[in-house]
Short mmCIF file of C-alpha atoms and ligand atoms in Angstrom, two decimals:
data_model
loop_
_atom_site.label_atom_id
_atom_site.label_comp_id
_atom_site.label_asym_id
_atom_site.label_seq_id
_atom_site.Cartn_x
_atom_site.Cartn_y
_atom_site.Cartn_z
CA UNK A 20 -0.04 0.01 0.09
CA UNK A 21 1.26 3.48 -1.22
CA UNK A 22 1.90 6.21 1.61
CA UNK A 23 -1.21 7.97 0.25
CA UNK A 24 -3.50 5.15 0.30
CA UNK A 25 -2.44 4.23 4.47
CA UNK A 26 -3.74 8.14 4.96
CA UNK A 27 -7.17 6.68 3.23
CA UNK A 28 -7.79 4.82 7.20
CA UNK A 29 -9.82 7.70 8.72
CA UNK A 30 -8.28 8.59 12.15
CA UNK A 31 -9.56 7.85 15.10
CA UNK A 32 -8.52 8.03 18.57
CA UNK A 33 -8.00 6.36 21.93
CA UNK A 34 -8.71 8.17 25.66
CA UNK A 35 -12.12 8.51 27.03
CA UNK A 36 -13.30 11.73 29.07
CA UNK A 37 -15.14 11.28 32.44
CA UNK A 38 -18.32 10.16 31.98
CA UNK A 39 -21.28 12.92 31.69
CA UNK A 40 -22.01 14.37 34.86
CA UNK A 41 -25.61 14.48 34.33
CA UNK A 42 -28.47 12.28 34.60
CA UNK A 43 -28.60 9.42 32.08
CA UNK A 44 -30.82 10.91 29.06
CA UNK A 45 -32.79 7.57 29.03
CA UNK A 46 -33.98 8.45 32.40
CA UNK A 47 -35.43 11.37 31.32
CA UNK A 48 -36.72 10.96 27.77
CA UNK A 49 -39.75 8.61 27.50
CA UNK A 50 -39.57 5.13 26.33
CA UNK A 51 -37.93 3.74 23.87
CA UNK A 52 -35.57 6.93 22.44
CA UNK A 53 -31.68 5.64 23.09
CA UNK A 54 -29.33 3.24 22.35
CA UNK A 55 -29.42 2.88 18.63
CA UNK A 56 -32.23 5.49 18.68
CA UNK A 57 -31.25 8.16 15.79
CA UNK A 58 -33.62 7.30 13.39
CA UNK A 59 -36.40 7.51 16.46
CA UNK A 60 -35.06 11.12 17.12
CA UNK A 61 -35.90 12.40 13.55
CA UNK A 62 -39.08 10.67 13.14
CA UNK A 63 -40.24 11.93 16.59
CA UNK A 64 -39.66 15.20 15.56
CA UNK A 65 -38.89 16.65 19.03
CA UNK A 66 -37.63 15.27 21.96
CA UNK A 67 -39.24 15.41 25.57
CA UNK A 68 -42.46 16.04 24.99
CA UNK A 69 -42.95 17.59 21.21
CA UNK A 70 -42.21 21.25 21.02
CA UNK A 71 -38.94 22.23 21.01
CA UNK A 72 -36.54 21.24 23.67
CA UNK A 73 -34.36 23.93 24.77
CA UNK A 74 -31.51 24.33 25.56
CA UNK A 75 -29.96 21.36 24.21
CA UNK A 76 -26.20 20.65 23.07
CA UNK A 77 -25.29 17.86 20.59
CA UNK A 78 -21.77 16.48 19.73
CA UNK A 79 -19.68 13.87 18.37
CA UNK A 80 -18.12 10.82 19.69
CA UNK A 81 -18.03 9.87 23.23
CA UNK A 82 -15.85 12.78 24.54
CA UNK A 83 -18.34 14.66 23.92
CA UNK A 84 -20.53 13.40 27.01
CA UNK A 85 -17.78 15.77 29.53
CA UNK A 86 -18.22 18.51 26.40
CA UNK A 87 -22.00 18.51 26.83
CA UNK A 88 -21.29 18.69 30.75
CA UNK A 89 -19.51 22.19 30.28
CA UNK A 90 -21.53 22.76 27.31
CA UNK A 91 -25.28 22.37 29.46
CA UNK A 92 -23.38 24.28 32.84
CA UNK A 93 -23.34 27.68 30.04
CA UNK A 94 -26.94 26.72 29.03
CA UNK A 95 -28.61 25.83 32.06
CA UNK A 96 -27.50 29.05 33.84
CA UNK A 97 -29.04 30.97 30.72
CA UNK A 98 -26.30 31.56 28.78
CA UNK A 99 -25.69 32.28 25.00
CA UNK A 100 -25.24 29.10 22.78
CA UNK A 101 -21.87 30.46 21.45
CA UNK A 102 -20.57 30.32 24.88
CA UNK A 103 -21.46 26.92 25.54
CA UNK A 104 -20.07 25.72 22.37
CA UNK A 105 -16.52 27.03 22.75
CA UNK A 106 -16.85 25.84 26.76
CA UNK A 107 -17.58 22.15 25.89
CA UNK A 108 -15.14 21.84 23.22
CA UNK A 109 -12.33 22.69 25.43
CA UNK A 110 -12.98 19.80 27.57
CA UNK A 111 -11.54 17.41 25.09
CA UNK A 112 -9.07 20.03 23.99
CA UNK A 113 -8.06 20.15 27.71
CA UNK A 114 -7.50 16.41 27.94
CA UNK A 115 -4.67 14.49 27.03
CA UNK A 116 -6.35 11.10 26.96
CA UNK A 117 -8.45 12.42 23.90
CA UNK A 118 -6.02 11.84 21.31
CA UNK A 119 -7.54 13.21 18.29
CA UNK A 120 -8.30 17.03 19.87
CA UNK A 121 -6.29 19.49 21.24
CA UNK A 122 -3.54 18.67 23.87
CA UNK A 123 -2.45 14.88 23.63
CA UNK A 124 -4.02 14.58 19.96
CA UNK A 125 -1.95 12.22 17.81
CA UNK A 126 0.87 14.27 15.72
CA UNK A 127 1.22 14.20 11.60
CA UNK A 128 4.16 12.28 9.80
CA UNK A 129 6.87 14.44 10.83
CA UNK A 130 5.39 14.26 14.55
CA UNK A 131 4.34 17.14 14.82
CA UNK A 132 1.08 17.88 16.32
CA UNK A 133 -1.34 20.17 14.27
CA UNK A 134 -4.61 21.63 15.23
CA UNK A 135 -7.88 23.07 13.23
CA UNK A 136 -10.83 24.38 14.93
CA UNK A 137 -14.06 26.56 14.24
CA UNK A 138 -16.81 28.28 15.68
CA UNK A 139 -19.33 30.46 14.31
CA UNK A 140 -22.39 32.30 16.15
CA UNK A 141 -26.34 33.02 15.65
CA UNK A 142 -25.49 36.08 13.68
CA UNK A 143 -23.44 34.23 11.03
CA UNK A 144 -20.27 35.52 12.47
CA UNK A 145 -17.54 33.14 12.36
CA UNK A 146 -13.69 32.37 13.16
CA UNK A 147 -11.71 29.77 12.11
CA UNK A 148 -7.52 28.60 12.70
CA UNK A 149 -5.92 25.54 11.04
CA UNK A 150 -2.53 23.90 10.99
CA UNK A 151 -1.94 25.64 14.65
CA UNK A 152 0.89 24.36 16.33
CA UNK A 153 1.61 24.80 20.41
CA UNK A 154 -1.83 26.13 21.79
CA UNK A 155 -4.39 23.76 23.47
CA UNK A 156 -7.34 25.48 22.53
CA UNK A 157 -7.32 26.42 18.64
CA UNK A 158 -10.89 26.64 19.35
CA UNK A 159 -10.55 30.29 21.62
CA UNK A 160 -8.16 31.63 18.96
CA UNK A 161 -10.91 30.80 16.51
CA UNK A 162 -13.56 32.63 18.58
CA UNK A 163 -10.86 35.30 18.77
CA UNK A 164 -10.28 35.52 15.10
CA UNK A 165 -14.23 36.10 14.83
CA UNK A 166 -14.54 38.96 17.27
CA UNK A 167 -11.34 40.93 16.90
CA UNK A 168 -10.78 41.12 13.46
CA UNK A 169 -12.87 41.06 10.18
CA UNK A 170 -10.92 37.71 8.90
CA UNK A 171 -12.87 34.23 8.82
CA UNK A 172 -9.73 32.03 8.86
CA UNK A 173 -5.76 32.78 9.99
CA UNK A 174 -3.58 29.33 9.36
CA UNK A 175 -0.04 28.13 10.63
CA UNK A 176 2.69 30.63 12.03
CA UNK A 177 -0.01 33.64 11.34
CA UNK A 178 -2.72 32.21 13.77
CA UNK A 179 0.37 31.33 15.65
CA UNK A 180 1.62 34.84 15.81
CA UNK A 181 -1.69 35.89 16.28
CA UNK A 182 -2.57 34.13 19.35
CA UNK A 183 0.51 35.04 20.87
CA UNK A 184 -0.47 38.63 20.48
CA UNK A 185 -3.48 38.22 22.17
CA UNK A 186 -2.59 36.29 24.99
CA UNK A 187 -2.65 32.68 24.50
CA UNK A 188 0.12 30.65 25.75
CA UNK A 189 2.25 28.39 24.19
CA UNK A 190 2.82 25.08 25.12
CA UNK A 191 4.08 21.66 24.50
CA UNK A 192 1.38 19.72 23.21
CA UNK A 193 2.72 16.76 22.24
CA UNK A 194 2.21 14.28 24.93
CA UNK A 195 4.23 11.36 25.50
CA UNK A 196 1.42 8.60 24.87
CA UNK A 197 1.11 10.51 21.17
CA UNK A 198 4.57 10.49 20.84
CA UNK A 199 4.65 6.60 21.35
CA UNK A 200 1.87 6.25 19.09
CA UNK A 201 4.23 7.68 16.32
CA UNK A 202 7.74 6.05 17.10
CA UNK A 203 5.36 2.82 16.69
CA UNK A 204 3.59 4.06 13.57
CA UNK A 205 7.00 4.61 12.15
CA UNK A 206 8.11 1.62 13.14
CA UNK A 207 5.66 -0.46 11.64
CA UNK A 208 4.83 1.53 8.45
CA UNK A 209 7.53 -0.21 6.35
CA UNK A 210 6.61 -3.74 7.33
CA UNK A 211 3.00 -3.57 7.44
CA UNK A 212 2.09 -0.35 5.72
CA UNK A 213 -1.15 0.10 6.69
CA UNK A 214 -0.49 -0.25 10.25
CA UNK A 215 -3.15 1.92 12.59
CA UNK A 216 -3.61 2.27 16.08
CA UNK A 217 -6.83 -0.28 16.57
CA UNK A 218 -8.00 0.91 19.77
CA UNK A 219 -8.68 4.37 18.85
CA UNK A 220 -12.81 4.79 18.60
CA UNK A 221 -13.50 8.44 17.99
CA UNK A 222 -12.18 11.68 16.13
CA UNK A 223 -13.16 15.10 15.87
CA UNK A 224 -15.73 17.07 18.38
CA UNK A 225 -18.44 18.77 16.41
CA UNK A 226 -20.64 20.50 18.43
CA UNK A 227 -23.80 22.35 18.01
CA UNK A 228 -26.12 23.43 20.44
CA UNK A 229 -29.49 25.74 21.04
CA UNK A 230 -29.96 28.16 24.36
CA UNK A 231 -32.67 29.23 25.60
CA UNK A 232 -33.10 31.96 23.58
CA UNK A 233 -33.22 29.63 20.89
CA UNK A 234 -30.23 30.77 19.20
CA UNK A 235 -27.84 28.48 17.79
CA UNK A 236 -24.38 28.18 17.51
CA UNK A 237 -21.63 25.59 16.74
CA UNK A 238 -17.91 24.19 17.50
CA UNK A 239 -15.65 21.83 15.66
CA UNK A 240 -11.61 21.10 16.85
CA UNK A 241 -9.54 18.22 15.81
CA UNK A 242 -5.84 17.43 15.48
CA UNK A 243 -7.34 15.97 12.33
CA UNK A 244 -5.96 12.78 10.71
CA UNK A 245 -3.20 11.08 12.61
CA UNK A 246 0.33 11.06 10.55
CA UNK A 247 -1.51 12.99 8.21
CA UNK A 248 1.38 15.05 5.61
CA UNK A 249 2.48 17.98 7.00
CA UNK A 250 0.60 21.00 6.47
CA UNK A 251 -2.71 18.83 6.09
CA UNK A 252 -6.01 20.56 6.81
CA UNK A 253 -9.48 18.57 6.87
CA UNK A 254 -12.95 19.68 7.36
CA UNK A 255 -13.04 20.65 10.63
CA UNK A 256 -11.93 24.58 9.83
CA UNK A 257 -13.66 24.70 7.02
CA UNK A 258 -17.16 26.85 7.09
CA UNK A 259 -20.02 24.86 5.93
CA UNK A 260 -17.46 21.84 5.70
CA UNK A 261 -16.79 20.43 9.29
CA UNK A 262 -19.90 22.98 10.77
CA UNK A 263 -22.17 25.08 9.63
CA UNK A 264 -24.78 27.25 11.65
CA UNK A 265 -28.09 29.45 10.10
CA UNK A 266 -29.78 30.48 12.85
CA UNK A 267 -33.00 30.91 10.68
CA UNK A 268 -32.85 27.15 9.96
CA UNK A 269 -30.30 24.97 11.75
CA UNK A 270 -26.71 23.70 12.49
CA UNK A 271 -24.40 20.68 11.57
CA UNK A 272 -21.49 19.22 12.64
CA UNK A 273 -19.22 17.07 11.01
CA UNK A 274 -16.39 14.26 11.48
CA UNK A 275 -14.70 11.59 9.94
CA UNK A 276 -12.51 11.76 6.65
CA UNK A 277 -12.54 15.80 6.10
CA UNK A 278 -11.50 15.27 2.64
CA UNK A 279 -14.75 13.97 1.78
CA UNK A 280 -16.57 16.07 4.08
CA UNK A 281 -14.90 19.00 2.25
CA UNK A 282 -15.63 18.11 -1.36
CA UNK A 283 -19.02 18.21 -0.38
CA UNK A 284 -19.57 21.05 1.76
CA UNK A 285 -21.11 18.82 4.09
CA UNK A 286 -22.28 20.64 6.84
CA UNK A 287 -23.49 23.57 5.20
CA UNK A 288 -25.12 20.98 2.42
CA UNK A 289 -27.05 19.34 6.03
CA UNK A 290 -28.11 22.93 6.87
CA UNK A 291 -29.75 23.54 3.65
CA UNK A 292 -31.49 20.09 3.36
CA UNK A 293 -33.09 21.73 6.76
CA UNK A 294 -34.09 24.67 4.82
CA UNK A 295 -35.44 22.30 2.29
CA UNK A 296 -37.83 21.15 5.08
CA UNK A 297 -35.78 17.56 5.47
CA UNK A 298 -35.78 16.34 8.88
CA UNK A 299 -32.32 16.31 10.54
CA UNK A 300 -31.46 12.82 10.03
CA UNK A 301 -32.94 12.81 6.38
CA UNK A 302 -30.73 15.87 5.47
CA UNK A 303 -27.42 13.97 7.11
CA UNK A 304 -28.64 11.26 4.57
CA UNK A 305 -28.59 13.34 1.67
CA UNK A 306 -25.09 14.42 2.22
CA UNK A 307 -24.01 11.15 3.25
CA UNK A 308 -25.79 10.04 0.10
CA UNK A 309 -23.93 12.65 -2.23
CA UNK A 310 -20.50 11.36 -0.58
CA UNK A 311 -21.12 7.86 -1.74
CA UNK A 312 -22.31 9.02 -5.17
CA UNK A 313 -18.86 10.07 -5.72
CA UNK A 314 -17.21 6.35 -4.99
CA UNK A 315 -17.64 3.46 -7.36
CA UNK A 316 -16.75 0.95 -4.63
CA UNK A 317 -18.03 1.02 -1.40
CA UNK A 318 -16.07 3.44 0.43
CA UNK A 319 -14.54 2.11 3.66
CA UNK A 320 -13.02 5.40 5.25
CA UNK A 321 -16.00 7.03 8.10
CA UNK A 322 -17.88 10.04 7.70
CA UNK A 323 -20.82 11.20 10.39
CA UNK A 324 -22.95 14.00 10.63
CA UNK A 325 -24.85 15.89 13.56
CA UNK A 326 -27.83 18.06 12.88
CA UNK A 327 -30.11 20.03 15.09
CA UNK A 328 -32.66 22.19 13.82
CA UNK A 329 -34.03 25.56 14.71
CA UNK A 330 -37.19 23.75 16.72
CA UNK A 331 -34.89 21.73 18.15
CA UNK A 332 -34.98 18.56 16.05
CA UNK A 333 -32.05 16.70 15.92
CA UNK A 334 -30.87 13.83 13.99
CA UNK A 335 -27.27 12.10 13.42
CA UNK A 336 -25.98 9.54 10.61
CA UNK A 337 -22.59 7.93 10.00
CA UNK A 338 -21.60 5.56 6.42
CA UNK A 339 -20.15 3.02 8.48
CA UNK A 340 -21.23 1.30 12.04
CA UNK A 341 -19.71 2.32 15.11
CA UNK A 342 -20.64 6.52 15.41
CA UNK A 343 -21.70 7.75 18.49
CA UNK A 344 -23.11 11.30 19.48
CA UNK A 345 -23.65 12.59 22.92
CA UNK A 346 -26.91 14.52 23.59
CA UNK A 347 -27.83 16.82 26.56
CA UNK A 348 -31.13 18.37 26.83
CA UNK A 349 -33.17 18.61 30.06
CA UNK A 350 -30.68 17.71 32.73
CA UNK A 351 -29.57 14.46 31.26
CA UNK A 352 -26.88 13.96 29.19
CA UNK A 353 -26.56 10.58 27.12
CA UNK A 354 -24.49 8.57 24.75
CA UNK A 355 -26.40 7.59 21.56
CA UNK A 356 -25.21 4.96 19.02
CA UNK A 357 -26.39 6.62 15.45
CA UNK A 358 -27.53 4.61 12.63
CA UNK A 359 -25.55 3.90 9.80
CA UNK A 360 -25.64 3.78 6.14
CA UNK A 361 -23.51 1.07 4.66
N1 LIG B 8 -12.72 15.21 10.21
C1 LIG B 8 -11.25 16.22 10.73
C2 LIG B 8 -10.34 15.51 9.84
O1 LIG B 8 -10.53 14.97 8.81
O2 LIG B 8 -9.24 16.23 9.89
#
């Protein structure tokens, strides 16, 4: 297998944040919703009783549970969705055991950890950074780009310089565990070129939320594809690809192989589906089908979307089995197995 085809493996990562501090969702939502319930969620339009559960936060993978806890603290206090999503995704960003986001993220092929992140507010403002080294919390740098400049995206050394000038603290974010994983990858790649950490089971955190006032926001942050070519940027910092918010209709975020998400403007496409009247799950399905259409053979990579409508209706769907999302509403927080297309 060539070096490039080796990189076709979707990055997932080890580590699990603390379990959600909120009550299990199962005890809040009546009946059969939960494990394996994403289909039910989009069929049953609104959570917890029919007309727009607010506030609500949904995020990708199991590291979404502690992230949701932090977001929920903001939302339950009447805080803004924008503050909630930033506070939420900062949790896995700062957790060295989450090896796909922020501090502790797996490095690129040169053993450098490079981070991507984006944030979007209900008033349509957006900020993002990409290919950032030496900072634990790219989401907060992205927010600073959004709030302190008239730019949307700053990358690489420029983003690092911007962070430094704005008081962010530079740190070594390569952990021993991530360095060891890189060494193992280097050692194995010649004899078994498609080696990839098999025990890693999550990826980017994308989070979308609606606050008590009915306003939406989204955030997305990642260390990107493990052992990627130095300089590679995925979907997460690209507004409309990794995450998108339109306060009139809804919000969406993506996880999985960023290249595939970029090529279809994935999160934007999901939100446009909502605008056209699709349920959140069907909007995710249409975007995934767009990806499938571009691939003759059954793809082996993973892509998943989460979506949240302005009415507080949620949906999620992945290409492959194994995607989970965390859903917090009404004081509960639970990991849900998403349906998959393939
Ligand atoms: N979805 C994250 C990435 O591809 O970088």
